[in-house]
Amino acid sequence: MEILRVNSLTKVYNAFKGAKEVKALDGISLSIGKGEFVAIMGPSGSGKTSLLNILSGVDKGTSGEVYLNNRDITTMKKDEVTLFRRKNIGYIFQDFNLLDSLTLEENIALPLILDKVNPKNIENRVNELMSFFNIEDLKKKYPYNISGGEKQRVAAARALINDPAIVFADEPTGNLDSKSSNNIMGIMGKMNQDISSTVLMVTHDPFAASFCKRVIFIKDGKVKMEINSNGDRKQFFDKILEVQSIIGGVS
Ligand SMILES: Nc1ncnc2c1ncn2[C@@H]1O[C@H](COP(=O)(O)OP(=O)(O)OP(=O)(O)O)[C@@H](O)[C@H]1O
Ligand SMILES: [Mg+2]
């Protein structure tokens, strides 16, 4: 089943008179199926963040279509997109974006509280996810009381709280040392493996990408190539490095 379909997506910044135009996305087409774990890779400036912002409804493309769960989000009005995102998309932010004034269980529950879900249902769902990620004991703690690895798991639980059709992540290993990178990629792998979450992340980090099952390479706003993993992470890592050296522009 197809979760995400992108047709000929373009994004031109400064597309108004007098300013210098930047073509960040130049006709991107791709498809993500249910249960896939995909990385979009590309050098700095290749359009990764621009793409993710449009796929997640944060920004609008200049032309093209983005179907999420068979609905074209590019034609939705602002309020409609906001609601649609809250129901269908999970997001893991680079710096995790936990709110310091809320306990961890409140942080995780927040999207459902905003959606006015019945408190008993919220509690059940929070318990379920906290136990899945092995953080049940942290319920009443605050973000500043826990370790970086625990924060990652809280952020992952929050991304899944609305049972999203797809989870997006932008450079999840961006600011992290190798141990923490390994942790967050392991968490995303577990989400994909154990509960069949569909995960799409953008990264320029071959190590992070090697955890995925498929990598789509973009450069200058265009899809250049894609490769699939045979399940062996080390081999996939080498293959990713090889493709990077062929298409060039490693950041
Ligand atoms: N708001 C903006 N206004 C004008 N140009 C922009 C804007 N945002 C991005 N760009 C340009 O669009 C191109 C793609 O940028 P984007 O941020 O999508 O790249 P990226 O692949 O995420 O890079 P990085 O790996 O450095 O995060 C770049 O040339 C960038 O300078
Ligand atoms: Mg970026």
Short mmCIF file of C-alpha atoms and ligand atoms in Angstrom, two decimals:
data_model
loop_
_atom_site.label_atom_id
_atom_site.label_comp_id
_atom_site.label_asym_id
_atom_site.label_seq_id
_atom_site.Cartn_x
_atom_site.Cartn_y
_atom_site.Cartn_z
CA MET A 1 0.00 0.00 0.00
CA GLU A 2 1.30 3.42 -0.96
CA ILE A 3 1.51 5.93 1.91
CA LEU A 4 3.29 8.77 0.16
CA ARG A 5 3.40 9.68 -3.52
CA VAL A 6 5.25 12.72 -4.85
CA ASN A 7 4.75 13.78 -8.49
CA SER A 8 7.08 16.24 -10.25
CA LEU A 9 7.56 18.42 -7.21
CA THR A 10 9.38 21.71 -7.65
CA LYS A 11 10.29 24.44 -5.21
CA VAL A 12 11.57 27.80 -6.33
CA TYR A 13 12.54 30.25 -3.61
CA ASN A 14 12.30 33.96 -4.32
CA ALA A 15 9.96 33.29 -7.22
CA PHE A 16 9.03 36.94 -7.39
CA LYS A 17 10.13 39.86 -9.53
CA GLY A 18 13.60 41.25 -8.98
CA ALA A 19 14.95 38.60 -6.59
CA LYS A 20 17.43 35.92 -7.55
CA GLU A 21 15.59 32.61 -7.98
CA VAL A 22 16.82 29.43 -6.28
CA LYS A 23 15.47 26.17 -7.68
CA ALA A 24 15.73 23.97 -4.59
CA LEU A 25 13.59 21.11 -5.97
CA ASP A 26 13.55 20.38 -9.68
CA GLY A 27 10.92 17.75 -10.47
CA ILE A 28 11.11 15.20 -7.66
CA SER A 29 8.97 12.07 -7.98
CA LEU A 30 8.97 9.24 -5.48
CA SER A 31 6.77 6.72 -3.73
CA ILE A 32 6.91 5.31 -0.20
CA GLY A 33 4.99 2.16 0.69
CA LYS A 34 3.54 1.15 4.04
CA GLY A 35 6.16 -0.19 6.44
CA GLU A 36 9.14 1.17 4.51
CA PHE A 37 12.20 2.69 6.19
CA VAL A 38 13.75 5.11 3.72
CA ALA A 39 16.52 7.69 3.79
CA ILE A 40 16.79 10.60 1.42
CA MET A 41 20.43 11.55 1.10
CA GLY A 42 22.15 14.41 -0.62
CA PRO A 43 24.91 16.93 -0.11
CA SER A 44 24.38 20.23 1.67
CA GLY A 45 22.06 22.44 -0.35
CA SER A 46 20.64 19.55 -2.42
CA GLY A 47 17.10 20.24 -1.21
CA LYS A 48 16.58 17.73 1.60
CA THR A 49 15.04 20.09 4.15
CA SER A 50 13.01 21.85 1.46
CA LEU A 51 11.59 18.48 0.42
CA LEU A 52 10.78 17.34 3.94
CA ASN A 53 9.11 20.66 4.79
CA ILE A 54 6.77 20.24 1.83
CA LEU A 55 6.08 16.54 2.46
CA SER A 56 5.16 17.34 6.05
CA GLY A 57 2.93 20.26 5.05
CA VAL A 58 5.08 22.89 6.78
CA ASP A 59 5.79 24.62 3.45
CA LYS A 60 4.19 24.67 0.00
CA GLY A 61 5.89 23.56 -3.22
CA THR A 62 5.88 25.73 -6.33
CA SER A 63 4.36 22.98 -8.50
CA GLY A 64 3.67 19.25 -8.33
CA GLU A 65 1.60 16.96 -6.13
CA VAL A 66 2.12 15.33 -2.73
CA TYR A 67 -0.32 12.55 -1.85
CA LEU A 68 -0.28 11.41 1.75
CA ASN A 69 -2.71 8.59 2.46
CA ASN A 70 -4.25 9.35 -0.95
CA ARG A 71 -4.94 13.00 -0.13
CA ASP A 72 -3.14 15.76 -2.04
CA ILE A 73 -1.84 18.01 0.74
CA THR A 74 -0.70 20.68 -1.74
CA THR A 75 -4.31 21.65 -2.42
CA MET A 76 -5.35 21.88 1.25
CA LYS A 77 -6.00 25.16 3.01
CA LYS A 78 -3.78 26.07 5.94
CA ASP A 79 -6.18 24.99 8.72
CA GLU A 80 -6.92 21.74 6.95
CA VAL A 81 -3.19 20.94 6.60
CA THR A 82 -2.64 21.62 10.31
CA LEU A 83 -5.35 19.14 11.27
CA PHE A 84 -4.27 16.61 8.67
CA ARG A 85 -0.67 16.77 9.91
CA ARG A 86 -1.70 16.27 13.52
CA LYS A 87 -3.64 13.15 12.57
CA ASN A 88 -1.35 11.60 9.98
CA ILE A 89 2.24 12.64 10.57
CA GLY A 90 4.78 11.99 13.31
CA TYR A 91 7.92 14.09 13.46
CA ILE A 92 11.28 13.52 15.13
CA PHE A 93 13.14 16.80 15.40
CA GLN A 94 16.90 17.08 15.42
CA ASP A 95 17.02 18.60 18.91
CA PHE A 96 13.93 16.60 20.04
CA ASN A 97 11.91 19.75 20.88
CA LEU A 98 10.67 18.54 24.27
CA LEU A 99 8.94 21.17 26.38
CA ASP A 100 10.83 21.74 29.64
CA SER A 101 7.75 22.81 31.60
CA LEU A 102 5.89 19.56 30.92
CA THR A 103 6.58 16.11 32.38
CA LEU A 104 7.64 13.42 29.96
CA GLU A 105 4.21 11.81 29.91
CA GLU A 106 2.68 15.22 29.16
CA ASN A 107 5.21 15.82 26.40
CA ILE A 108 4.28 12.52 24.79
CA ALA A 109 0.54 13.08 25.24
CA LEU A 110 0.52 16.65 23.93
CA PRO A 111 -0.67 15.94 20.36
CA LEU A 112 -3.65 13.95 21.74
CA ILE A 113 -4.45 16.60 24.35
CA LEU A 114 -4.58 19.19 21.55
CA ASP A 115 -6.90 16.83 19.70
CA LYS A 116 -9.20 16.59 22.77
CA VAL A 117 -8.92 12.81 22.94
CA ASN A 118 -10.58 11.16 25.96
CA PRO A 119 -8.10 11.22 28.93
CA LYS A 120 -8.41 7.48 29.61
CA ASN A 121 -7.50 6.70 25.99
CA ILE A 122 -4.58 9.12 26.19
CA GLU A 123 -3.32 7.44 29.35
CA ASN A 124 -3.53 3.98 27.79
CA ARG A 125 -1.72 5.05 24.65
CA VAL A 126 1.03 6.84 26.62
CA ASN A 127 1.54 3.77 28.83
CA GLU A 128 1.71 1.51 25.81
CA LEU A 129 4.40 3.61 24.11
CA MET A 130 6.41 4.27 27.28
CA SER A 131 6.60 0.56 27.88
CA PHE A 132 7.48 -0.12 24.21
CA PHE A 133 10.44 2.25 24.51
CA ASN A 134 11.33 1.10 28.04
CA ILE A 135 10.81 4.47 29.70
CA GLU A 136 7.81 3.71 31.99
CA ASP A 137 9.76 4.85 35.05
CA LEU A 138 10.26 8.34 33.66
CA LYS A 139 6.62 9.44 33.48
CA LYS A 140 6.73 12.18 36.10
CA LYS A 141 10.24 13.40 35.26
CA TYR A 142 11.04 16.53 33.26
CA PRO A 143 13.22 16.73 30.13
CA TYR A 144 16.10 18.35 32.06
CA ASN A 145 16.18 15.37 34.46
CA ILE A 146 16.92 12.68 31.90
CA SER A 147 19.77 11.55 29.65
CA GLY A 148 20.14 12.29 25.94
CA GLY A 149 19.29 8.69 25.06
CA GLU A 150 16.13 8.84 27.16
CA LYS A 151 15.14 12.11 25.46
CA GLN A 152 15.45 10.39 22.09
CA ARG A 153 13.06 7.65 23.21
CA VAL A 154 10.59 10.20 24.58
CA ALA A 155 10.73 12.06 21.26
CA ALA A 156 10.11 8.81 19.38
CA ALA A 157 7.14 7.98 21.63
CA ARG A 158 5.69 11.45 21.00
CA ALA A 159 6.12 11.00 17.24
CA LEU A 160 4.05 7.80 17.41
CA ILE A 161 1.33 8.92 19.85
CA ASN A 162 -1.19 9.75 17.10
CA ASP A 163 -0.50 6.44 15.33
CA PRO A 164 0.72 8.34 12.27
CA ALA A 165 0.70 7.04 8.70
CA ILE A 166 4.32 8.15 8.40
CA VAL A 167 7.11 9.43 10.64
CA PHE A 168 9.47 12.07 9.24
CA ALA A 169 12.89 12.95 10.60
CA ASP A 170 15.28 15.67 9.43
CA GLU A 171 18.93 14.85 10.16
CA PRO A 172 18.09 12.91 13.36
CA THR A 173 21.81 12.26 13.96
CA GLY A 174 22.82 15.81 13.04
CA ASN A 175 24.27 17.03 16.33
CA LEU A 176 25.09 13.68 17.90
CA ASP A 177 28.22 11.70 18.72
CA SER A 178 28.47 8.19 17.28
CA LYS A 179 27.01 6.41 20.33
CA SER A 180 23.92 8.66 20.36
CA SER A 181 23.57 8.36 16.58
CA ASN A 182 23.60 4.61 16.96
CA ASN A 183 20.89 4.89 19.65
CA ILE A 184 18.44 7.04 17.71
CA MET A 185 18.86 4.97 14.54
CA GLY A 186 18.30 1.82 16.60
CA ILE A 187 15.11 3.37 17.99
CA MET A 188 13.83 4.22 14.51
CA GLY A 189 14.78 0.74 13.30
CA LYS A 190 12.80 -0.78 16.18
CA MET A 191 9.77 1.37 15.33
CA ASN A 192 9.95 0.11 11.77
CA GLN A 193 10.71 -3.52 12.64
CA ASP A 194 8.45 -4.15 15.63
CA ILE A 195 5.40 -2.01 14.91
CA SER A 196 5.73 -1.55 11.15
CA SER A 197 5.97 2.24 11.32
CA THR A 198 6.66 3.86 7.97
CA VAL A 199 9.72 6.07 8.42
CA LEU A 200 11.24 8.63 6.06
CA MET A 201 14.28 10.60 7.10
CA VAL A 202 16.62 12.98 5.35
CA THR A 203 20.30 12.95 6.16
CA HIS A 204 23.73 13.50 4.75
CA ASP A 205 25.14 10.92 7.17
CA PRO A 206 25.93 7.54 5.50
CA PHE A 207 26.07 5.84 8.91
CA ALA A 208 22.49 6.91 9.72
CA ALA A 209 21.28 6.01 6.24
CA SER A 210 22.77 2.51 6.48
CA PHE A 211 20.09 1.58 9.06
CA CYS A 212 17.38 2.10 6.42
CA LYS A 213 16.18 -0.40 3.86
CA ARG A 214 16.26 1.98 0.90
CA VAL A 215 18.20 5.16 0.14
CA ILE A 216 17.14 7.74 -2.42
CA PHE A 217 19.93 10.08 -3.49
CA ILE A 218 19.14 13.62 -4.52
CA LYS A 219 21.39 16.30 -5.92
CA ASP A 220 20.57 19.77 -7.24
CA GLY A 221 16.92 19.11 -6.40
CA LYS A 222 16.68 15.99 -8.57
CA VAL A 223 16.53 12.25 -7.78
CA LYS A 224 19.84 10.79 -9.00
CA MET A 225 19.73 7.17 -7.90
CA GLU A 226 18.27 4.78 -5.35
CA ILE A 227 19.59 1.62 -3.73
CA ASN A 228 18.14 -1.14 -1.55
CA SER A 229 19.69 -2.90 1.42
CA ASN A 230 20.07 -6.67 1.47
CA GLY A 231 19.72 -6.52 5.26
CA ASP A 232 23.45 -6.36 6.04
CA ARG A 233 24.07 -2.90 7.51
CA LYS A 234 27.84 -2.86 7.00
CA GLN A 235 27.52 -3.85 3.33
CA PHE A 236 24.82 -1.23 2.82
CA PHE A 237 27.05 1.40 4.43
CA ASP A 238 29.84 0.57 1.94
CA LYS A 239 27.37 0.69 -0.95
CA ILE A 240 26.15 4.11 0.17
CA LEU A 241 29.73 5.45 0.28
CA GLU A 242 30.32 4.04 -3.18
CA VAL A 243 27.23 5.75 -4.65
CA GLN A 244 28.20 9.01 -2.94
CA SER A 245 31.60 8.87 -4.56
CA ILE A 246 30.01 8.24 -7.96
CA ILE A 247 27.39 10.98 -7.85
CA GLY A 248 29.75 13.36 -6.07
CA GLY A 249 29.07 16.33 -3.87
CA VAL A 250 29.62 14.67 -0.50
CA SER A 251 29.17 17.31 2.13
N1 LIG B 1 13.96 30.11 2.65
C1 LIG B 1 14.82 30.06 1.64
N2 LIG B 1 14.97 31.11 0.77
C2 LIG B 1 15.81 31.04 -0.26
N3 LIG B 1 16.57 29.97 -0.55
C3 LIG B 1 16.49 28.90 0.26
C4 LIG B 1 15.62 28.88 1.39
N4 LIG B 1 15.74 27.68 2.03
C5 LIG B 1 16.65 26.99 1.31
N5 LIG B 1 17.11 27.70 0.25
C6 LIG B 1 18.06 27.25 -0.76
O1 LIG B 1 17.54 26.07 -1.38
C7 LIG B 1 18.57 25.11 -1.61
C8 LIG B 1 18.22 23.82 -0.86
O2 LIG B 1 18.27 24.05 0.55
P1 LIG B 1 17.89 22.95 1.64
O3 LIG B 1 17.89 23.61 2.96
O4 LIG B 1 16.65 22.26 1.21
O5 LIG B 1 19.15 21.96 1.49
P2 LIG B 1 19.58 20.72 2.41
O6 LIG B 1 19.80 19.58 1.46
O7 LIG B 1 18.63 20.52 3.52
O8 LIG B 1 21.01 21.19 2.97
P3 LIG B 1 21.73 20.85 4.39
O9 LIG B 1 22.32 19.47 4.23
O10 LIG B 1 22.82 21.89 4.45
O11 LIG B 1 20.73 20.95 5.48
C9 LIG B 1 19.86 25.77 -1.16
O12 LIG B 1 20.46 26.36 -2.29
C10 LIG B 1 19.40 26.82 -0.18
O13 LIG B 1 20.30 27.91 -0.15
MG MG B 2 18.82 20.53 5.64
#
